[in-house]
Amino acid sequence: MHLGKLTLLFVVILSFQNSAEPLVNTIAAVKPSIVAIGVYNPTSSPRIRLVGTGFVVQPGNQVVTNYHVIASALDQNRQEVYVVLSGHGQQMSRHNITQQRSAPAYDLAVLTIEQRLPALSLYQQASLIAEGTSVAFTGYPITQVLGLYPATHRGIIAAQTPVAIPADHSANLQAAAIRRLGAPYLVYQLDATAYPGNSGSPLYLPATGQVIAIINQVHIKSTREAVLSDPSGITYAIPVQHLLPLLESSN
């Protein structure tokens, strides 16, 4: 092989390794803050049914997730309650939820637990992250099947798009979409695919681990893709700017 081509190949390989290394280190730092949200039933088998992902923020006993993850009514006669699960694999701890606050308009919820866990830092700037920025998210895809084994996916911010987009004909507008047309807000559209169970996962910058958004798929699909016959599989995320007021009200 020509020396020039060999040198170029070495530079490409080295650049790939350097770009991948920050994410390797960041994943190791992020994983202890990733938790699962489940429904605990002392009379069923198994006793815990996993329903989504969450992540811990300061001061360590606040867990962020999607509102739709904990919105379904539970069977009080069967003593069902929502719980937070930390740990991975078979080594897990169950945490009771002592308080919860929610912002349904942004599909966000903050759950308070007693124990303090490692917390992730949040992106504090008011501006949205630019399109084309590399991002990653860690959570529990297909949670009920795969269990507490966190997986990380990466991609880019493909677009900043309104949460509510007018349909091509009024007959195609769902009631939920109509209510949101009055006050649409921008969300991130990602060139990365989330799966059931990823709802509530933190979307973060690979180099720093700063959380910039919360993965959300079901809530956005009810408006964004109401006119499509088949779901696109495109992932959406709620910018962290909409979380900050909810966290302030929790203090």
XYZ file of N, CA, C and O in Angstrom, residues 9 15 28 38 40 43 51 78 101 103 115 119 135 154-155 158 173 178 190 197 200 204 216:
92
model
N -5.197 6.195 6.174
C -5.968 5.157 6.858
C -5.729 5.207 8.357
O -6.665 5.093 9.159
N -8.922 8.914 14.340
C -10.005 9.873 14.535
C -11.261 9.167 15.025
O -11.982 9.655 15.898
N -20.313 5.017 30.960
C -19.973 4.476 32.281
C -20.391 5.433 33.392
O -20.805 5.003 34.474
N -41.607 1.056 37.332
C -42.389 -0.168 37.282
C -43.664 -0.062 38.099
O -43.865 0.877 38.872
N -45.626 -2.108 40.935
C -45.430 -3.155 41.936
C -46.775 -3.669 42.404
O -47.664 -2.902 42.786
N -49.211 -9.173 45.037
C -49.940 -10.435 44.895
C -49.730 -11.102 43.541
O -50.232 -12.193 43.312
N -42.389 -0.518 33.101
C -43.180 0.260 32.149
C -42.397 1.376 31.464
O -42.895 1.985 30.514
N -55.762 -4.361 44.213
C -54.632 -5.298 44.150
C -53.361 -4.662 44.720
O -52.289 -5.203 44.566
N -44.808 15.106 40.819
C -45.313 16.302 40.170
C -45.257 16.052 38.669
O -44.379 15.337 38.185
N -46.182 17.614 34.472
C -46.546 18.638 33.500
C -47.048 17.911 32.262
O -46.282 17.676 31.316
N -34.194 7.559 49.013
C -32.741 7.374 48.888
C -32.165 8.281 47.811
O -32.799 8.549 46.786
N -26.585 11.517 40.382
C -27.440 12.381 39.572
C -26.729 12.845 38.311
O -25.501 13.002 38.279
N -25.754 13.135 19.547
C -26.414 12.902 20.832
C -26.451 11.403 21.111
O -26.232 10.576 20.226
N -27.130 6.054 19.757
C -26.604 7.363 19.408
C -27.117 7.785 18.050
O -27.576 6.966 17.248
N -27.059 9.092 17.780
C -27.520 9.624 16.504
C -27.238 11.112 16.477
O -26.310 11.594 17.134
N -31.911 15.708 14.182
C -32.258 15.855 12.766
C -33.019 17.145 12.503
O -32.900 17.730 11.420
N -57.506 15.757 11.968
C -57.020 16.239 13.251
C -57.679 15.478 14.401
O -58.905 15.396 14.483
N -55.707 19.011 18.233
C -56.389 20.300 18.170
C -56.092 21.129 19.412
O -55.841 22.331 19.329
N -35.055 13.167 16.159
C -33.747 12.520 16.191
C -33.567 11.534 15.040
O -34.514 10.843 14.642
N -40.286 1.313 26.171
C -39.433 1.174 27.352
C -38.418 2.302 27.441
O -37.946 2.640 28.522
N -38.769 8.288 28.688
C -38.185 8.805 29.922
C -36.675 8.741 29.960
O -36.054 9.215 30.918
N -28.507 12.994 25.908
C -27.385 13.771 26.427
C -26.294 13.950 25.377
O -26.268 13.288 24.327
N -39.129 10.861 24.203
C -40.588 10.735 24.215
C -41.010 10.275 22.833
O -40.550 10.837 21.837
